PDB file of C-alpha atoms in Angstrom:
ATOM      1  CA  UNK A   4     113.136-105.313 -64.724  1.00  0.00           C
ATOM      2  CA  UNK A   5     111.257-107.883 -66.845  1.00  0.00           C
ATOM      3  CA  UNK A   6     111.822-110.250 -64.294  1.00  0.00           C
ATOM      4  CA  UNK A   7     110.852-108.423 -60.599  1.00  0.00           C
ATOM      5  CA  UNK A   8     107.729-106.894 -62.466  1.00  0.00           C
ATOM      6  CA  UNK A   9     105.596-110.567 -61.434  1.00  0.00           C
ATOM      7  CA  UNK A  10     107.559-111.049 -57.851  1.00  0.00           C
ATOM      8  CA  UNK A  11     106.530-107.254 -57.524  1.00  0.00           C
ATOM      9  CA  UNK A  12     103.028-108.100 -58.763  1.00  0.00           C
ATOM     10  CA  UNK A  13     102.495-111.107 -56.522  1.00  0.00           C
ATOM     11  CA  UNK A  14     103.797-109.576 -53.193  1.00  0.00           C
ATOM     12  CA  UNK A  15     101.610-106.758 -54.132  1.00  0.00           C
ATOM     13  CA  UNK A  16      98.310-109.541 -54.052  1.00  0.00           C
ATOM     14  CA  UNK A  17      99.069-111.488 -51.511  1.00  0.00           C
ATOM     15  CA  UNK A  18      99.892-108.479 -49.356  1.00  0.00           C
ATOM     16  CA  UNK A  19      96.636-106.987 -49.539  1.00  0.00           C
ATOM     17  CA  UNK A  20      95.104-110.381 -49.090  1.00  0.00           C
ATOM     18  CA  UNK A  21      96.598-110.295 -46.014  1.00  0.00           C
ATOM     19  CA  UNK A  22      95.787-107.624 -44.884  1.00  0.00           C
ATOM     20  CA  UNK A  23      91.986-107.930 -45.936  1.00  0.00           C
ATOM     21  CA  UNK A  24      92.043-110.855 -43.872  1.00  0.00           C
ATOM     22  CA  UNK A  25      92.212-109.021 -40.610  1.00  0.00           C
ATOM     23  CA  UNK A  26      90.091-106.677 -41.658  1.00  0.00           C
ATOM     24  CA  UNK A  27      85.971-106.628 -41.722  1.00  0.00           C
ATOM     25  CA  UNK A  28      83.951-108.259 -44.306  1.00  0.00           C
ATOM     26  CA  UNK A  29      83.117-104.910 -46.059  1.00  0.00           C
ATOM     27  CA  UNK A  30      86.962-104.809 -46.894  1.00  0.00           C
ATOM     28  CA  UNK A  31      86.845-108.555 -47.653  1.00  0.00           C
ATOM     29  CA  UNK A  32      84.168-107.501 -50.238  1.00  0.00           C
ATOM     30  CA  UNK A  33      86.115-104.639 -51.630  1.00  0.00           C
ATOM     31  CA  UNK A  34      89.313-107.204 -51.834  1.00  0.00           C
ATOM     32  CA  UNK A  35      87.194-109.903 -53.885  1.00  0.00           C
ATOM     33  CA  UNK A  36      85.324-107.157 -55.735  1.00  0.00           C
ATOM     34  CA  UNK A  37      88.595-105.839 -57.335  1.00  0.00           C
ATOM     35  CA  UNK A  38      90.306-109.379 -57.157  1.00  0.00           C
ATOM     36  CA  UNK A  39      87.598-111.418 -59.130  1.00  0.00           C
ATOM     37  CA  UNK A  40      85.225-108.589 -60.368  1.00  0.00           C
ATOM     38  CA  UNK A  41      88.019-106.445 -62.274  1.00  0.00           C
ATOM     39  CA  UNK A  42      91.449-108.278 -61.959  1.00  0.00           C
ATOM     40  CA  UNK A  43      89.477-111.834 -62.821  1.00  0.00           C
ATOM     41  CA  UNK A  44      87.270-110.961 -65.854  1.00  0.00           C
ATOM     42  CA  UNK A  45      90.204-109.484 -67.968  1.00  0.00           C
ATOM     43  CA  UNK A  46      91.002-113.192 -69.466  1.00  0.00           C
ATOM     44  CA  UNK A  47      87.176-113.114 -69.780  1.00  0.00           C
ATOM     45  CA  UNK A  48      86.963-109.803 -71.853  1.00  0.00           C
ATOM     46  CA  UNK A  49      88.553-111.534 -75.057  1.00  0.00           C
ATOM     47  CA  UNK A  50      85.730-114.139 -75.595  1.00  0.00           C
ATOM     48  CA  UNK A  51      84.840-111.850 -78.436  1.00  0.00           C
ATOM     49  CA  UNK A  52      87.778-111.645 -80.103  1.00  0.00           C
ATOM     50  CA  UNK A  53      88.358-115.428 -80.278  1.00  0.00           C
ATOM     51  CA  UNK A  54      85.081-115.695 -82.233  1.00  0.00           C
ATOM     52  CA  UNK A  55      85.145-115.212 -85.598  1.00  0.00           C
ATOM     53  CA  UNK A  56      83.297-112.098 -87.098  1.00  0.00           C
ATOM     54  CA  UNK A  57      80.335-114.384 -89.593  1.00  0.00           C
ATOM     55  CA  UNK A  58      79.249-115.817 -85.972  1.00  0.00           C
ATOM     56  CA  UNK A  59      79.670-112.851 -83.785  1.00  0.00           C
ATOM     57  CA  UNK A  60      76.043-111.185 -83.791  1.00  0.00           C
ATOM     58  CA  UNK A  61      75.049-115.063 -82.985  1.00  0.00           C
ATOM     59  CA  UNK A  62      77.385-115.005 -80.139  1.00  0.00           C
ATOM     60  CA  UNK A  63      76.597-111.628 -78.811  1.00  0.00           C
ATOM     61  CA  UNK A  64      72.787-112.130 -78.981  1.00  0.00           C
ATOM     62  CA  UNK A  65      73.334-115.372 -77.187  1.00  0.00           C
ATOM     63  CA  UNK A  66      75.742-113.637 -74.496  1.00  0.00           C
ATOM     64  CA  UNK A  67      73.459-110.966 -73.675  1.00  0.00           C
ATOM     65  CA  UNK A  68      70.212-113.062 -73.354  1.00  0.00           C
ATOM     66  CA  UNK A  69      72.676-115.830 -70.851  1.00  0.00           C
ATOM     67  CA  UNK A  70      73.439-112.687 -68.750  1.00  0.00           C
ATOM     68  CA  UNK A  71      70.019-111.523 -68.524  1.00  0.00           C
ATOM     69  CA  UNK A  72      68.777-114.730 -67.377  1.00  0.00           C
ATOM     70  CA  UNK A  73      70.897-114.933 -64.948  1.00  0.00           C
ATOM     71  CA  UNK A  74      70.756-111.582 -63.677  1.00  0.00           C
ATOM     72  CA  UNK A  75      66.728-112.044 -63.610  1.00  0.00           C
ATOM     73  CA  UNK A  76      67.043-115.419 -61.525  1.00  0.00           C
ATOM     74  CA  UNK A  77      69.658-113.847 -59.079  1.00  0.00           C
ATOM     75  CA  UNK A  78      67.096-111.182 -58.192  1.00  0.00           C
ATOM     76  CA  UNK A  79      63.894-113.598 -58.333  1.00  0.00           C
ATOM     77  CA  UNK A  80      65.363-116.600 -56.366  1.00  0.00           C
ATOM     78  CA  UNK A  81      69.020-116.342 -55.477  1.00  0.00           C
ATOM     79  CA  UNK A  82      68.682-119.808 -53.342  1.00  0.00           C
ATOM     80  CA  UNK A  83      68.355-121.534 -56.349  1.00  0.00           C
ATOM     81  CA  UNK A  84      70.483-119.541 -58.429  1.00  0.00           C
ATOM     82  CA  UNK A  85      73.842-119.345 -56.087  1.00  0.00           C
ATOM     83  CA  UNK A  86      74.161-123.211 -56.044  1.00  0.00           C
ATOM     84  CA  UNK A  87      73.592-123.268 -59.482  1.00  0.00           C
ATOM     85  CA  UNK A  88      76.561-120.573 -60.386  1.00  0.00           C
ATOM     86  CA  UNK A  89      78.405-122.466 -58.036  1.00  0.00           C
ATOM     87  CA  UNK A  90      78.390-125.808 -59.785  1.00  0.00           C
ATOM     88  CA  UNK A  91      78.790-124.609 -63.353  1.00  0.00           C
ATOM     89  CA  UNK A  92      81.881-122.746 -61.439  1.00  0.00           C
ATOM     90  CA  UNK A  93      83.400-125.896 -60.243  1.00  0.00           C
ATOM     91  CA  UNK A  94      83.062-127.614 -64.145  1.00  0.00           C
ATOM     92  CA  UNK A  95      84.206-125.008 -65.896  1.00  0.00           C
ATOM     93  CA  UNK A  96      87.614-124.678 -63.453  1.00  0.00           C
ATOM     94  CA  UNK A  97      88.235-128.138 -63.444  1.00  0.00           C
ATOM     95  CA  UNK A  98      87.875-128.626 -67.217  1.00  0.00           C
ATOM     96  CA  UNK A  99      89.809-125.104 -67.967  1.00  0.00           C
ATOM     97  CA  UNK A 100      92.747-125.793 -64.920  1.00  0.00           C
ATOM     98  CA  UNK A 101      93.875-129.445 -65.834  1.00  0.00           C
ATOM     99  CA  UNK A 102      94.658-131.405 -68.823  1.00  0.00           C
ATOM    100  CA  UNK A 103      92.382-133.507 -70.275  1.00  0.00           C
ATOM    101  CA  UNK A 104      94.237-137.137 -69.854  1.00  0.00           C
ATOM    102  CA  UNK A 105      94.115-136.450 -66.040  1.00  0.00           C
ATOM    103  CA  UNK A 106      90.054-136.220 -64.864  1.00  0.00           C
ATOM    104  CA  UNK A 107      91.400-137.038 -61.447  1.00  0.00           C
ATOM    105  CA  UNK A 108      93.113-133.739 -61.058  1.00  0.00           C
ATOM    106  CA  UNK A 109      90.097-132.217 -63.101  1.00  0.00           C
ATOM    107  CA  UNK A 110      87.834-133.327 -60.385  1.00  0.00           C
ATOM    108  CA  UNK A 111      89.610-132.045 -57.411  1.00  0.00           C
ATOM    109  CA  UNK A 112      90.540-128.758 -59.244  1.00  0.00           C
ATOM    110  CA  UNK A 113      86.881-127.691 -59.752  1.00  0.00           C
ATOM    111  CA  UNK A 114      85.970-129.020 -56.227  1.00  0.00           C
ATOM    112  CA  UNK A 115      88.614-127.422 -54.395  1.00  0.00           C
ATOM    113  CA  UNK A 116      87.939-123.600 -56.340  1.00  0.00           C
ATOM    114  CA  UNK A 117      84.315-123.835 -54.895  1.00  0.00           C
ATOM    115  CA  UNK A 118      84.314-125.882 -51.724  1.00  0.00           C
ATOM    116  CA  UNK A 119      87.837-125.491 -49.967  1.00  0.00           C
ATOM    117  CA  UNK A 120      87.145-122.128 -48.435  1.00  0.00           C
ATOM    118  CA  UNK A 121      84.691-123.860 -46.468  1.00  0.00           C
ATOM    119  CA  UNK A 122      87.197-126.369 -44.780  1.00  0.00           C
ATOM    120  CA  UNK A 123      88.679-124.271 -42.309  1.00  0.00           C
ATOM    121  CA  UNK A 124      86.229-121.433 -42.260  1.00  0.00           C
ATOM    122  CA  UNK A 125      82.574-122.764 -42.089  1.00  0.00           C
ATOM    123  CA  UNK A 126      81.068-120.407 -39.580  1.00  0.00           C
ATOM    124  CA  UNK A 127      82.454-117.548 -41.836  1.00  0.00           C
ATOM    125  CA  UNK A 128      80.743-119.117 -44.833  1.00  0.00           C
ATOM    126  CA  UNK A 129      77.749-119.821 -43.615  1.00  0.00           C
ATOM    127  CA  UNK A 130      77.209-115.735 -42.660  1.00  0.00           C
ATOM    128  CA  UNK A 131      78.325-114.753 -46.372  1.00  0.00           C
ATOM    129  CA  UNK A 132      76.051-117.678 -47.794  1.00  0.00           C
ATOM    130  CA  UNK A 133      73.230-116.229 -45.356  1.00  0.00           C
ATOM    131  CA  UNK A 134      73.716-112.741 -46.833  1.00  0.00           C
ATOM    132  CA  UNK A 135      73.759-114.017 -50.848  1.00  0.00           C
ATOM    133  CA  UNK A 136      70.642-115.371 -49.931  1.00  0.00           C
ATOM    134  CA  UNK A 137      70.698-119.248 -49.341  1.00  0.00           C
ATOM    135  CA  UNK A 138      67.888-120.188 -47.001  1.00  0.00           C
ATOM    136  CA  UNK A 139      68.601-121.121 -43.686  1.00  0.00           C
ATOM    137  CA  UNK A 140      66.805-124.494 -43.472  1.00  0.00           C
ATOM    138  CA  UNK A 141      69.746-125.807 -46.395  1.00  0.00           C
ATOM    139  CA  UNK A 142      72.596-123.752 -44.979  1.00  0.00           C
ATOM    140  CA  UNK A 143      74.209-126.241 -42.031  1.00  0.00           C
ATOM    141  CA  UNK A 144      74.231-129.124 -44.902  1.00  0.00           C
ATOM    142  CA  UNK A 145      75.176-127.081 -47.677  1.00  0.00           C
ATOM    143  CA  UNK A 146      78.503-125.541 -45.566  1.00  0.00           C
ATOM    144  CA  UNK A 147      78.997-129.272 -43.912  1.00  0.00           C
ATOM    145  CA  UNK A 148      78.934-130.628 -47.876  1.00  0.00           C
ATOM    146  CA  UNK A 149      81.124-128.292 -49.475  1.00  0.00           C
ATOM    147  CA  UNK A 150      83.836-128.561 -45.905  1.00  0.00           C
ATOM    148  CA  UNK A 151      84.067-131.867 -46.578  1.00  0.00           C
ATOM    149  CA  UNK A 152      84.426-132.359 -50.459  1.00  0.00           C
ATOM    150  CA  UNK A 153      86.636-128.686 -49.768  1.00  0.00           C
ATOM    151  CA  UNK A 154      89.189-130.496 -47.285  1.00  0.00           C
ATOM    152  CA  UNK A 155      89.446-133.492 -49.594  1.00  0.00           C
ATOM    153  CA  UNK A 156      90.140-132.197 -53.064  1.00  0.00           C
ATOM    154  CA  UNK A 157      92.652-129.814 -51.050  1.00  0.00           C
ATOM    155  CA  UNK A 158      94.335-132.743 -49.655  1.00  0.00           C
ATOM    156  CA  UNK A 159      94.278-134.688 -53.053  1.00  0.00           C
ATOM    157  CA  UNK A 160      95.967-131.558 -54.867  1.00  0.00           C
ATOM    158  CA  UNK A 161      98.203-131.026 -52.003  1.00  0.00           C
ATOM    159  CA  UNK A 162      99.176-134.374 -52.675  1.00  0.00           C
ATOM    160  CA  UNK A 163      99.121-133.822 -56.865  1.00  0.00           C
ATOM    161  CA  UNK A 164     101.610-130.474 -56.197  1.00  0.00           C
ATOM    162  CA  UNK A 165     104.208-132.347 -54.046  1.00  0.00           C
ATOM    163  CA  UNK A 166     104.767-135.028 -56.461  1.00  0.00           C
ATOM    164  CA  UNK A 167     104.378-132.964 -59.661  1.00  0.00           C
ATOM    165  CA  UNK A 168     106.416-130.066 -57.688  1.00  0.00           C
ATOM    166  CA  UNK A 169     103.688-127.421 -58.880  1.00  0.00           C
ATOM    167  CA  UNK A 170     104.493-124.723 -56.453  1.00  0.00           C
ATOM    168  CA  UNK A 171     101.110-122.703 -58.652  1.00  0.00           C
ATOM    169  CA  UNK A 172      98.813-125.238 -57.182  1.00  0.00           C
ATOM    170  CA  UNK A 173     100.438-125.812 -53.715  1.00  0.00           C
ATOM    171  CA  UNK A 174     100.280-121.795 -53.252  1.00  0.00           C
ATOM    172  CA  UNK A 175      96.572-121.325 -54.782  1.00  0.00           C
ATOM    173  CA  UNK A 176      95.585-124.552 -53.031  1.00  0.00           C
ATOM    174  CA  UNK A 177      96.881-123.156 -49.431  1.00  0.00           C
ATOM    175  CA  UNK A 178      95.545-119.613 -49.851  1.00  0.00           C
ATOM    176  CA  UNK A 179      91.544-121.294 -50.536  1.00  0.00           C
ATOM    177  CA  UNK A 180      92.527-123.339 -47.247  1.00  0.00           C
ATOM    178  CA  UNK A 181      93.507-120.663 -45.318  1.00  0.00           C
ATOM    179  CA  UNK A 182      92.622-117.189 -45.823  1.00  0.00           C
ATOM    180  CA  UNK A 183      89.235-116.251 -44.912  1.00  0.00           C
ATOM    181  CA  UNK A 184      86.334-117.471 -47.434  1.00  0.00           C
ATOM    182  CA  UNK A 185      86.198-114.206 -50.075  1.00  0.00           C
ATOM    183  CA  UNK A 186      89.916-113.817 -49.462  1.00  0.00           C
ATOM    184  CA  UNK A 187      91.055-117.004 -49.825  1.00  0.00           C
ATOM    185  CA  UNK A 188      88.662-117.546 -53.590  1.00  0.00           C
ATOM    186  CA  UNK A 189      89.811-114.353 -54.772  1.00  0.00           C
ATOM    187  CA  UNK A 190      93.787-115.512 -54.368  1.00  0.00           C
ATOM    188  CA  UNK A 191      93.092-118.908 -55.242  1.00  0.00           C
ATOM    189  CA  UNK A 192      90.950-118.298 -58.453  1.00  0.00           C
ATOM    190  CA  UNK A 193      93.615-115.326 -59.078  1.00  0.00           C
ATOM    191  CA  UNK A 194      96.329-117.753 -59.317  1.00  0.00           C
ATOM    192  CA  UNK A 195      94.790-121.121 -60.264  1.00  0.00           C
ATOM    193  CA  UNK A 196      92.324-119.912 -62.783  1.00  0.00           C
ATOM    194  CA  UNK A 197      92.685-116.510 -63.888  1.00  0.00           C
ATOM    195  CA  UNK A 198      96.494-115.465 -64.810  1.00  0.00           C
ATOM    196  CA  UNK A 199      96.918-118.995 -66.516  1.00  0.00           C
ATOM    197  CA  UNK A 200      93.521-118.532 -68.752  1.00  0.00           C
ATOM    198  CA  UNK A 201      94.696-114.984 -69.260  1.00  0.00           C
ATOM    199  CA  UNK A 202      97.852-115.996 -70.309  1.00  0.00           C
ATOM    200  CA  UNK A 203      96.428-119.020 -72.644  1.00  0.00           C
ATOM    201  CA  UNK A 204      94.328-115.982 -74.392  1.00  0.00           C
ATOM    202  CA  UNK A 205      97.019-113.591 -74.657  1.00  0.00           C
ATOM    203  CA  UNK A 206      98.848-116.264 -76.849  1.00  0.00           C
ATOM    204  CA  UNK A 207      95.991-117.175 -78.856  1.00  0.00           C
ATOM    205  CA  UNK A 208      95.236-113.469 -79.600  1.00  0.00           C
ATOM    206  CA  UNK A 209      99.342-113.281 -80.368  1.00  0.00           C
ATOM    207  CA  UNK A 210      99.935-110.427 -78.424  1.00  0.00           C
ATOM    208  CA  UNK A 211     103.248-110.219 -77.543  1.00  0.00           C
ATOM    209  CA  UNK A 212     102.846-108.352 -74.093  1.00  0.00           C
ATOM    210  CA  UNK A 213     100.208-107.824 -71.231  1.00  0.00           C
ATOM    211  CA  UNK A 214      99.948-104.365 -72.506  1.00  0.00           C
ATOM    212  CA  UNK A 215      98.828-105.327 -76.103  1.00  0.00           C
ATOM    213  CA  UNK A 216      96.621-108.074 -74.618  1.00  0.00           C
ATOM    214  CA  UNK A 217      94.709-105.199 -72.877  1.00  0.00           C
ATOM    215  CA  UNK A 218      94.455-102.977 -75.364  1.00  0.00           C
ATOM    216  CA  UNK A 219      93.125-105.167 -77.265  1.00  0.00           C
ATOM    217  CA  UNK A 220      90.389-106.129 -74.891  1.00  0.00           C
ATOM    218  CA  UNK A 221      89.697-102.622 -73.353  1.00  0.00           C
ATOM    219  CA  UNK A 222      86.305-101.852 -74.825  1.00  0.00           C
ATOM    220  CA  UNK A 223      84.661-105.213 -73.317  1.00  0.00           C
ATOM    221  CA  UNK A 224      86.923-105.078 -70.539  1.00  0.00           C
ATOM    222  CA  UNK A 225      85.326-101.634 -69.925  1.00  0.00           C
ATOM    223  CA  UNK A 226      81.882-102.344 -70.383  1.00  0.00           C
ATOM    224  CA  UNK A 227      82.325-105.494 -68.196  1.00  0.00           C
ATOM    225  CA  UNK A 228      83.636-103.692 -64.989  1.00  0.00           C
ATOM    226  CA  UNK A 229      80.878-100.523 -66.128  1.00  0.00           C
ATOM    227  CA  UNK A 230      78.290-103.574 -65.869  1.00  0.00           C
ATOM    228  CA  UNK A 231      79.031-105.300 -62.424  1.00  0.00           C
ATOM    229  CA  UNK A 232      79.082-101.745 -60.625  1.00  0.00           C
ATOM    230  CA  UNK A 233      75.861-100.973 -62.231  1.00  0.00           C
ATOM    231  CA  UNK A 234      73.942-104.563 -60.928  1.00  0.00           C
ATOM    232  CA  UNK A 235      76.082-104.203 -57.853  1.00  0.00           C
ATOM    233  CA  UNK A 236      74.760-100.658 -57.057  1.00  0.00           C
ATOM    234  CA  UNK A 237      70.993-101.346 -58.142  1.00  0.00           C
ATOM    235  CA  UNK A 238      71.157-105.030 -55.539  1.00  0.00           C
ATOM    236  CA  UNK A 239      72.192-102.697 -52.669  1.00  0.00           C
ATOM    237  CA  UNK A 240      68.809-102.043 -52.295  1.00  0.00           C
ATOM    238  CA  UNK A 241      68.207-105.566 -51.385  1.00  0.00           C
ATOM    239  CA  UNK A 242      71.303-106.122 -49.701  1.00  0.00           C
ATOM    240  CA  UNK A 243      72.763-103.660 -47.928  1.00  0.00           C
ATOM    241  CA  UNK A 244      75.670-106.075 -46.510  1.00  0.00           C
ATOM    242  CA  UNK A 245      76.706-106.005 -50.274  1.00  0.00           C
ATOM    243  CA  UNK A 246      77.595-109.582 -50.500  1.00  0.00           C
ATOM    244  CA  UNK A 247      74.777-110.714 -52.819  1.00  0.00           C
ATOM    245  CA  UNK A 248      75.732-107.930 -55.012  1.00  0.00           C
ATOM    246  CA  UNK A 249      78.776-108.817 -55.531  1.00  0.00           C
ATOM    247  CA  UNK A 250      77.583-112.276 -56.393  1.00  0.00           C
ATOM    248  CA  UNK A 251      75.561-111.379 -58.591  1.00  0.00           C
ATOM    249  CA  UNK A 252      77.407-108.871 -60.678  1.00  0.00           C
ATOM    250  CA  UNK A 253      80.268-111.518 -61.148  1.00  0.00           C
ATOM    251  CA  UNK A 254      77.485-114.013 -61.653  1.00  0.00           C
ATOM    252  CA  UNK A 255      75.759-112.350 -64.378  1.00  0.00           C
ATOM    253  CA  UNK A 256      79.452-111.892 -66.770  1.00  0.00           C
ATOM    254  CA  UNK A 257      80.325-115.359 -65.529  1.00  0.00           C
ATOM    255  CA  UNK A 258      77.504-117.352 -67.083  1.00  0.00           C
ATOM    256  CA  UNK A 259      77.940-116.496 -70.179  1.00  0.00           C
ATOM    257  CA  UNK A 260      81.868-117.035 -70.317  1.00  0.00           C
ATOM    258  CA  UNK A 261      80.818-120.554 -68.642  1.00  0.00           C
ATOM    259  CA  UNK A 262      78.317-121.341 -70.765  1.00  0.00           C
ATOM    260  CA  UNK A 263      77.950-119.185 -74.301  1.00  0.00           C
ATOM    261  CA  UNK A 264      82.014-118.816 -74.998  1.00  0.00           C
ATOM    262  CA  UNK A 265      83.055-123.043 -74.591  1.00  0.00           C
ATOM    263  CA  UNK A 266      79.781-123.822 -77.024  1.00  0.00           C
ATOM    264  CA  UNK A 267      81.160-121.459 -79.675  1.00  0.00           C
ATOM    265  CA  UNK A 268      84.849-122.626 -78.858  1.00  0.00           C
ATOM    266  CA  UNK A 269      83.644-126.323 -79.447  1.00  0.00           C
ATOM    267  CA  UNK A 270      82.245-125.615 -82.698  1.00  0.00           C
ATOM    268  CA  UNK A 271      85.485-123.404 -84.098  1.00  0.00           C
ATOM    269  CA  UNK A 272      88.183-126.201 -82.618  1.00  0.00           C
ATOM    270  CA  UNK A 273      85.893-128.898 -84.368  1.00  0.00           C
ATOM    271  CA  UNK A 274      85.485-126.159 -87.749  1.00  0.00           C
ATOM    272  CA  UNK A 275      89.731-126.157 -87.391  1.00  0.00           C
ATOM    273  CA  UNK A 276      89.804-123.105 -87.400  1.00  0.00           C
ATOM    274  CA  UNK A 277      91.305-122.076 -83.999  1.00  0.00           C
ATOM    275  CA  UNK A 278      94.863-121.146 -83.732  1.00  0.00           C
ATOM    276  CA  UNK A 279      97.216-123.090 -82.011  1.00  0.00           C
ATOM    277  CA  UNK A 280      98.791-121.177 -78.884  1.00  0.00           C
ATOM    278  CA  UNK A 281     101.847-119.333 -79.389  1.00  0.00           C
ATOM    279  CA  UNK A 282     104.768-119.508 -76.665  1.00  0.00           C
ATOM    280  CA  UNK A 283     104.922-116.088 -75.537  1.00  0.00           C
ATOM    281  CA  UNK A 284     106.264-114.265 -72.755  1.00  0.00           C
ATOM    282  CA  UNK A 285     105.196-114.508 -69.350  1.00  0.00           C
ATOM    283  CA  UNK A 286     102.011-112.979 -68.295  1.00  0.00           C
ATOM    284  CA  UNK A 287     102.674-110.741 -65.176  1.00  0.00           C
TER     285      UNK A 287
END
């Protein structure tokens, strides 16, 4: 039983990917919404708990004020701001999905999250940029750009998951390629980024199952999915397509765990005080 439960759970995902796929973009968005805004953030929700208590007021205060910012600059000039999110995306996946001793991989990893869906699918890309508000005059080069580093890094991995026979990356690395732009991120950053990270934290907490990881986690984890329905709802009044909602909901938790959570990590691994990771059982 232990051992159909993640076959089970992945046919379950990539079914409804496909089937969001040949659907509308409103069911796209409803895919990626529960995909990256709910599924996604639960390796996210433990940045508390991997703090230590003396620093966690610090933490909080600087948490809160990171996803304020960018909450305020995703309504004030989401141009600016999507690119932005975008890029600090790309670093933090590279640096979080690959080991250190290979920065090749590193590279093409963060590249290939952001940029890949682009490759096959630019016309589709272009309408959801349009809609999370990228002006017009920058879209054509911005799309052309990310096809282009997109079909590369994709090739380069492609090439990385043959020879290393990483059937994780070949998978994630085909579904950015393929499915249809908010599809094909949710799947790939689903099985590239999140599972793995949530995985990595559910050893470092030492919980023994997926279960205990959760309960653990369930108050943020709460709050977090309360909070991107609230900014989602109050942006549908700009945005009645929904797409820059759901950027910026995911935007405004992501920032933080980008930005606040690796500072404070820094400073505990060089303190010595973080935990080495415990082999546990498998996540799904």
């Amino acid at each position: 039983m232990t051992l159909r439960a993640p076959a089970l759970g992945w046919s379950l995902v990539f079914g409804a990917a496909l089937i969001a796929s040949l659907c509308s973009l409103t069911v796209q968005l409803a895919f990626a919404a529960i995909a990256v805004g709910i599924v996604g953030i639960v390796h996210g929700a433990s940045d508390l708990e991997i703090i230590e208590h003396q620093r966690r007021p610090t933490f909080l205060a600087l948490y809160v004020s990171a996803l304020l910012v960018c909450l305020w600059w995703w309504i004030v000039d989401p141009a600016i701001a999507l690119p932005a999110f975008l890029l600090a995306s790309a670093v933090h996946f590279g640096l979080e999905d690959a080991p250190a001793s290979r920065p090749f991989e590193r590279m093409a990893r963060g590249i290939s999250l952001v940029a890949t869906p682009a490759a096959l699918h630019a016309a589709s890309l272009t309408r959801i940029l349009d809609s999370a508000g990228v002006q017009a005059s920058s879209l054509p080069t911005m799309v052309s750009s990310l096809a282009i580093a997109g079909g590369i890094a994709a090739g380069c991995l492609a090439i990385i998951g043959v020879a290393s026979h990483d059937r994780r990356l070949l998978i994630g690395t085909t579904a950015l390629l393929v499915l249809p732009p908010l599809v094909g991120f949710s799947v790939g950053f689903l099985v590239l980024h999140a599972v793995p990270q949530t995985k990595a934290r559910r050893d470092r907490l030492q919980c023994v199952t997926t279960t205990a990881y959760l309960r653990t986690t369930a108050p943020v984890l709460v709050a977090a999915v309360t909070l991107v329905g609230i900014v989602g709802g109050l942006l549908l009044r700009w945005d009645p397509s929904g797409v820059r909602s759901l950027f910026a909901g995911i935007a405004a938790l992501a920032m933080p765990h980008l930005l606040v959570t690796p500072y404070f990590e820094g400073v505990a691994r060089q303190s010595g005080i973080m935990p080495p990771p415990q082999a546990r059982q498998s996540f799904l």
